[in-house]
Amino acid sequence: MTDFDPNNMSDTYYYGEEISAYTYATLRRHQFNLESLEERLQRMENTTATMKEKWRRGDEAMRDFTGPDTCLKVLASYDRYSQGKACTFIYAMK
């Protein structure tokens, strides 16, 4: 591409085409960058949703494990199955 000289208007028509080609190339590059960013954001959203689901399931499992029903079941098992010094804790699954 040639440098633009505002005093030389002889090749203004062709210079306009060069600007258009350059502008088009720039727009295409920016469009590609935006598409790449969109893909990256979508992957991040998918990963975030997956992790939230795993955390939710983990929280539910932790609540099930540490809930009051579990503690009562362990204590009941301890009372029922304890013999002398040796005690057996039996965890009853829901």
Tab-separated table of N, CA and C in Angstrom:
chain	number	residue	atom	x	y	z
A	1	MET	N	0.845	-1.165	0.000
A	1	MET	CA	0.000	0.000	0.000
A	1	MET	C	0.894	1.233	0.000
A	2	THR	N	0.495	2.222	-0.732
A	2	THR	CA	1.276	3.456	-0.816
A	2	THR	C	0.811	4.430	0.240
A	3	ASP	N	1.698	5.350	0.588
A	3	ASP	CA	1.335	6.389	1.555
A	3	ASP	C	0.384	7.375	0.906
A	4	PHE	N	-0.540	7.854	1.683
A	4	PHE	CA	-1.522	8.809	1.167
A	4	PHE	C	-0.934	10.213	1.202
A	5	ASP	N	-1.022	10.889	0.072
A	5	ASP	CA	-0.583	12.281	-0.031
A	5	ASP	C	-1.812	13.111	-0.360
A	6	PRO	N	-2.302	13.917	0.603
A	6	PRO	CA	-3.525	14.681	0.343
A	6	PRO	C	-3.372	15.696	-0.783
A	7	ASN	N	-2.144	16.065	-1.121
A	7	ASN	CA	-1.926	17.028	-2.208
A	7	ASN	C	-1.976	16.362	-3.578
A	8	ASN	N	-1.780	15.073	-3.641
A	8	ASN	CA	-1.777	14.357	-4.911
A	8	ASN	C	-3.102	13.613	-5.036
A	9	MET	N	-4.009	14.131	-5.803
A	9	MET	CA	-5.331	13.538	-5.949
A	9	MET	C	-5.438	12.698	-7.214
A	10	SER	N	-4.332	12.463	-7.908
A	10	SER	CA	-4.392	11.749	-9.181
A	10	SER	C	-4.814	10.294	-9.013
A	11	ASP	N	-4.419	9.660	-7.919
A	11	ASP	CA	-4.761	8.247	-7.744
A	11	ASP	C	-5.741	8.045	-6.587
A	12	THR	N	-6.570	9.033	-6.321
A	12	THR	CA	-7.522	8.947	-5.219
A	12	THR	C	-8.481	7.771	-5.397
A	13	TYR	N	-8.896	7.496	-6.613
A	13	TYR	CA	-9.826	6.400	-6.863
A	13	TYR	C	-9.207	5.067	-6.431
A	14	TYR	N	-7.990	4.836	-6.844
A	14	TYR	CA	-7.340	3.578	-6.487
A	14	TYR	C	-6.998	3.536	-5.007
A	15	TYR	N	-6.650	4.680	-4.474
A	15	TYR	CA	-6.334	4.718	-3.049
A	15	TYR	C	-7.566	4.339	-2.225
A	16	GLY	N	-8.727	4.773	-2.655
A	16	GLY	CA	-9.962	4.403	-1.972
A	16	GLY	C	-10.183	2.903	-1.980
A	17	GLU	N	-9.822	2.243	-3.074
A	17	GLU	CA	-9.942	0.786	-3.130
A	17	GLU	C	-8.972	0.122	-2.171
A	18	GLU	N	-7.760	0.677	-2.076
A	18	GLU	CA	-6.790	0.114	-1.140
A	18	GLU	C	-7.279	0.267	0.294
A	19	ILE	N	-7.854	1.401	0.584
A	19	ILE	CA	-8.403	1.612	1.926
A	19	ILE	C	-9.513	0.597	2.182
A	20	SER	N	-10.368	0.395	1.219
A	20	SER	CA	-11.468	-0.550	1.392
A	20	SER	C	-10.947	-1.961	1.616
A	21	ALA	N	-9.951	-2.369	0.857
A	21	ALA	CA	-9.380	-3.705	1.033
A	21	ALA	C	-8.733	-3.822	2.406
A	22	TYR	N	-8.012	-2.786	2.796
A	22	TYR	CA	-7.366	-2.792	4.114
A	22	TYR	C	-8.419	-2.819	5.222
A	23	THR	N	-9.452	-1.994	5.049
A	23	THR	CA	-10.525	-1.948	6.042
A	23	THR	C	-11.244	-3.284	6.118
A	24	TYR	N	-11.495	-3.887	4.967
A	24	TYR	CA	-12.146	-5.196	4.932
A	24	TYR	C	-11.290	-6.235	5.658
A	25	ALA	N	-9.990	-6.228	5.383
A	25	ALA	CA	-9.092	-7.177	6.051
A	25	ALA	C	-9.092	-6.950	7.561
A	26	THR	N	-9.090	-5.693	7.961
A	26	THR	CA	-9.122	-5.376	9.394
A	26	THR	C	-10.428	-5.851	10.025
A	27	LEU	N	-11.529	-5.603	9.335
A	27	LEU	CA	-12.822	-6.052	9.850
A	27	LEU	C	-12.883	-7.568	9.965
A	28	ARG	N	-12.364	-8.258	8.969
A	28	ARG	CA	-12.349	-9.730	9.014
A	28	ARG	C	-11.506	-10.224	10.199
A	29	ARG	N	-10.363	-9.567	10.427
A	29	ARG	CA	-9.497	-9.960	11.544
A	29	ARG	C	-10.229	-9.746	12.870
A	30	HIS	N	-10.899	-8.596	12.993
A	30	HIS	CA	-11.649	-8.329	14.222
A	30	HIS	C	-12.813	-9.305	14.382
A	31	GLN	N	-13.466	-9.640	13.274
A	31	GLN	CA	-14.562	-10.602	13.335
A	31	GLN	C	-14.040	-11.955	13.808
A	32	PHE	N	-12.899	-12.379	13.283
A	32	PHE	CA	-12.298	-13.646	13.706
A	32	PHE	C	-11.967	-13.603	15.197
A	33	ASN	N	-11.394	-12.481	15.649
A	33	ASN	CA	-11.063	-12.348	17.068
A	33	ASN	C	-12.314	-12.409	17.936
A	34	LEU	N	-13.386	-11.772	17.481
A	34	LEU	CA	-14.638	-11.816	18.235
A	34	LEU	C	-15.217	-13.227	18.283
A	35	GLU	N	-15.143	-13.950	17.169
A	35	GLU	CA	-15.631	-15.330	17.151
A	35	GLU	C	-14.807	-16.193	18.097
A	36	SER	N	-13.503	-15.971	18.115
A	36	SER	CA	-12.646	-16.725	19.031
A	36	SER	C	-13.004	-16.418	20.480
A	37	LEU	N	-13.239	-15.149	20.770
A	37	LEU	CA	-13.644	-14.772	22.123
A	37	LEU	C	-14.986	-15.387	22.490
A	38	GLU	N	-15.908	-15.404	21.528
A	38	GLU	CA	-17.220	-15.996	21.776
A	38	GLU	C	-17.087	-17.485	22.107
A	39	GLU	N	-16.232	-18.189	21.372
A	39	GLU	CA	-16.012	-19.612	21.646
A	39	GLU	C	-15.401	-19.810	23.026
A	40	ARG	N	-14.428	-18.977	23.373
A	40	ARG	CA	-13.798	-19.084	24.686
A	40	ARG	C	-14.800	-18.813	25.797
A	41	LEU	N	-15.634	-17.788	25.623
A	41	LEU	CA	-16.652	-17.489	26.625
A	41	LEU	C	-17.649	-18.631	26.767
A	42	GLN	N	-18.030	-19.249	25.648
A	42	GLN	CA	-18.965	-20.371	25.706
A	42	GLN	C	-18.349	-21.543	26.459
A	43	ARG	N	-17.061	-21.823	26.194
A	43	ARG	CA	-16.382	-22.901	26.927
A	43	ARG	C	-16.317	-22.586	28.418
A	44	MET	N	-16.067	-21.319	28.750
A	44	MET	CA	-16.022	-20.931	30.159
A	44	MET	C	-17.390	-21.093	30.813
A	45	GLU	N	-18.453	-20.713	30.109
A	45	GLU	CA	-19.809	-20.879	30.643
A	45	GLU	C	-20.128	-22.355	30.852
A	46	ASN	N	-19.747	-23.197	29.895
A	46	ASN	CA	-19.993	-24.636	30.026
A	46	ASN	C	-19.230	-25.205	31.218
A	47	THR	N	-17.979	-24.804	31.370
A	47	THR	CA	-17.168	-25.281	32.491
A	47	THR	C	-17.758	-24.816	33.810
A	48	THR	N	-18.186	-23.560	33.861
A	48	THR	CA	-18.783	-23.020	35.081
A	48	THR	C	-20.060	-23.778	35.434
A	49	ALA	N	-20.892	-24.055	34.450
A	49	ALA	CA	-22.132	-24.798	34.703
A	49	ALA	C	-21.825	-26.208	35.209
A	50	THR	N	-20.826	-26.848	34.618
A	50	THR	CA	-20.434	-28.191	35.054
A	50	THR	C	-19.942	-28.165	36.494
A	51	MET	N	-19.094	-27.192	36.818
A	51	MET	CA	-18.562	-27.101	38.174
A	51	MET	C	-19.668	-26.787	39.183
A	52	LYS	N	-20.606	-25.911	38.819
A	52	LYS	CA	-21.717	-25.611	39.721
A	52	LYS	C	-22.536	-26.862	39.997
A	53	GLU	N	-22.755	-27.674	38.959
A	53	GLU	CA	-23.506	-28.921	39.136
A	53	GLU	C	-22.751	-29.875	40.057
A	54	LYS	N	-21.439	-29.982	39.861
A	54	LYS	CA	-20.633	-30.853	40.734
A	54	LYS	C	-20.655	-30.351	42.169
A	55	TRP	N	-20.528	-29.022	42.348
A	55	TRP	CA	-20.570	-28.464	43.699
A	55	TRP	C	-21.928	-28.686	44.330
A	56	ARG	N	-23.000	-28.530	43.534
A	56	ARG	CA	-24.348	-28.735	44.071
A	56	ARG	C	-24.513	-30.172	44.548
A	57	ARG	N	-24.054	-31.123	43.710
A	57	ARG	CA	-24.159	-32.530	44.104
A	57	ARG	C	-23.291	-32.822	45.318
A	58	GLY	N	-22.106	-32.197	45.357
A	58	GLY	CA	-21.224	-32.378	46.514
A	58	GLY	C	-21.844	-31.814	47.778
A	59	ASP	N	-22.483	-30.646	47.666
A	59	ASP	CA	-23.161	-30.051	48.820
A	59	ASP	C	-24.299	-30.941	49.296
A	60	GLU	N	-25.061	-31.492	48.342
A	60	GLU	CA	-26.160	-32.384	48.721
A	60	GLU	C	-25.618	-33.631	49.414
A	61	ALA	N	-24.536	-34.178	48.882
A	61	ALA	CA	-23.943	-35.370	49.490
A	61	ALA	C	-23.431	-35.051	50.892
A	62	MET	N	-22.826	-33.874	51.055
A	62	MET	CA	-22.321	-33.486	52.368
A	62	MET	C	-23.473	-33.286	53.344
A	63	ARG	N	-24.562	-32.664	52.885
A	63	ARG	CA	-25.729	-32.488	53.757
A	63	ARG	C	-26.320	-33.846	54.138
A	64	ASP	N	-26.370	-34.767	53.173
A	64	ASP	CA	-26.886	-36.100	53.475
A	64	ASP	C	-25.995	-36.805	54.492
A	65	PHE	N	-24.690	-36.607	54.369
A	65	PHE	CA	-23.745	-37.293	55.247
A	65	PHE	C	-23.732	-36.683	56.644
A	66	THR	N	-23.866	-35.361	56.732
A	66	THR	CA	-23.755	-34.688	58.024
A	66	THR	C	-25.096	-34.255	58.595
A	67	GLY	N	-26.182	-34.631	57.951
A	67	GLY	CA	-27.499	-34.218	58.425
A	67	GLY	C	-27.857	-34.857	59.753
A	68	PRO	N	-28.890	-34.345	60.410
A	68	PRO	CA	-29.284	-34.877	61.721
A	68	PRO	C	-29.719	-36.337	61.652
A	69	ASP	N	-30.316	-36.760	60.554
A	69	ASP	CA	-30.727	-38.163	60.433
A	69	ASP	C	-29.518	-39.079	60.489
A	70	THR	N	-28.445	-38.689	59.843
A	70	THR	CA	-27.242	-39.513	59.810
A	70	THR	C	-26.666	-39.659	61.204
A	71	CYS	N	-26.578	-38.544	61.929
A	71	CYS	CA	-26.027	-38.601	63.285
A	71	CYS	C	-26.866	-39.508	64.170
A	72	LEU	N	-28.178	-39.410	64.044
A	72	LEU	CA	-29.047	-40.256	64.854
A	72	LEU	C	-28.890	-41.722	64.477
A	73	LYS	N	-28.730	-42.016	63.189
A	73	LYS	CA	-28.557	-43.403	62.755
A	73	LYS	C	-27.252	-43.973	63.292
A	74	VAL	N	-26.182	-43.164	63.285
A	74	VAL	CA	-24.897	-43.643	63.806
A	74	VAL	C	-25.004	-43.898	65.295
A	75	LEU	N	-25.640	-42.977	66.031
A	75	LEU	CA	-25.794	-43.173	67.471
A	75	LEU	C	-26.650	-44.401	67.771
A	76	ALA	N	-27.711	-44.585	67.019
A	76	ALA	CA	-28.560	-45.756	67.229
A	76	ALA	C	-27.779	-47.029	66.951
A	77	SER	N	-26.960	-47.019	65.900
A	77	SER	CA	-26.148	-48.192	65.587
A	77	SER	C	-25.133	-48.442	66.687
A	78	TYR	N	-24.570	-47.375	67.239
A	78	TYR	CA	-23.583	-47.505	68.307
A	78	TYR	C	-24.224	-48.139	69.533
A	79	ASP	N	-25.406	-47.650	69.906
A	79	ASP	CA	-26.098	-48.194	71.076
A	79	ASP	C	-26.488	-49.650	70.860
A	80	ARG	N	-26.924	-49.970	69.663
A	80	ARG	CA	-27.409	-51.303	69.370
A	80	ARG	C	-26.276	-52.328	69.283
A	81	TYR	N	-25.127	-51.924	68.711
A	81	TYR	CA	-24.077	-52.893	68.422
A	81	TYR	C	-22.850	-52.779	69.319
A	82	SER	N	-22.857	-51.889	70.305
A	82	SER	CA	-21.664	-51.761	71.149
A	82	SER	C	-21.589	-52.942	72.113
A	83	GLN	N	-20.377	-53.479	72.250
A	83	GLN	CA	-20.165	-54.611	73.158
A	83	GLN	C	-18.852	-54.363	73.897
A	84	GLY	N	-18.915	-54.079	75.147
A	84	GLY	CA	-17.712	-53.863	75.936
A	84	GLY	C	-16.926	-52.662	75.443
A	85	LYS	N	-15.590	-52.868	75.250
A	85	LYS	CA	-14.716	-51.786	74.818
A	85	LYS	C	-14.712	-51.617	73.311
A	86	ALA	N	-15.022	-52.645	72.570
A	86	ALA	CA	-15.007	-52.569	71.105
A	86	ALA	C	-16.358	-52.056	70.624
A	87	CYS	N	-16.333	-50.983	69.893
A	87	CYS	CA	-17.572	-50.399	69.376
A	87	CYS	C	-17.527	-50.403	67.857
A	88	THR	N	-18.637	-50.698	67.252
A	88	THR	CA	-18.738	-50.712	65.799
A	88	THR	C	-19.729	-49.641	65.374
A	89	PHE	N	-19.258	-48.736	64.514
A	89	PHE	CA	-20.154	-47.723	63.962
A	89	PHE	C	-20.629	-48.213	62.606
A	90	ILE	N	-21.930	-48.266	62.441
A	90	ILE	CA	-22.501	-48.704	61.177
A	90	ILE	C	-23.267	-47.526	60.598
A	91	TYR	N	-22.882	-47.131	59.419
A	91	TYR	CA	-23.552	-46.019	58.749
A	91	TYR	C	-24.659	-46.594	57.886
A	92	ALA	N	-25.885	-46.180	58.151
A	92	ALA	CA	-27.032	-46.653	57.373
A	92	ALA	C	-27.302	-45.650	56.264
A	93	MET	N	-27.227	-46.108	55.041
A	93	MET	CA	-27.507	-45.244	53.894
A	93	MET	C	-29.004	-45.051	53.783
A	94	LYS	N	-29.385	-43.896	53.278
A	94	LYS	CA	-30.810	-43.620	53.070
A	94	LYS	C	-31.330	-44.459	51.939
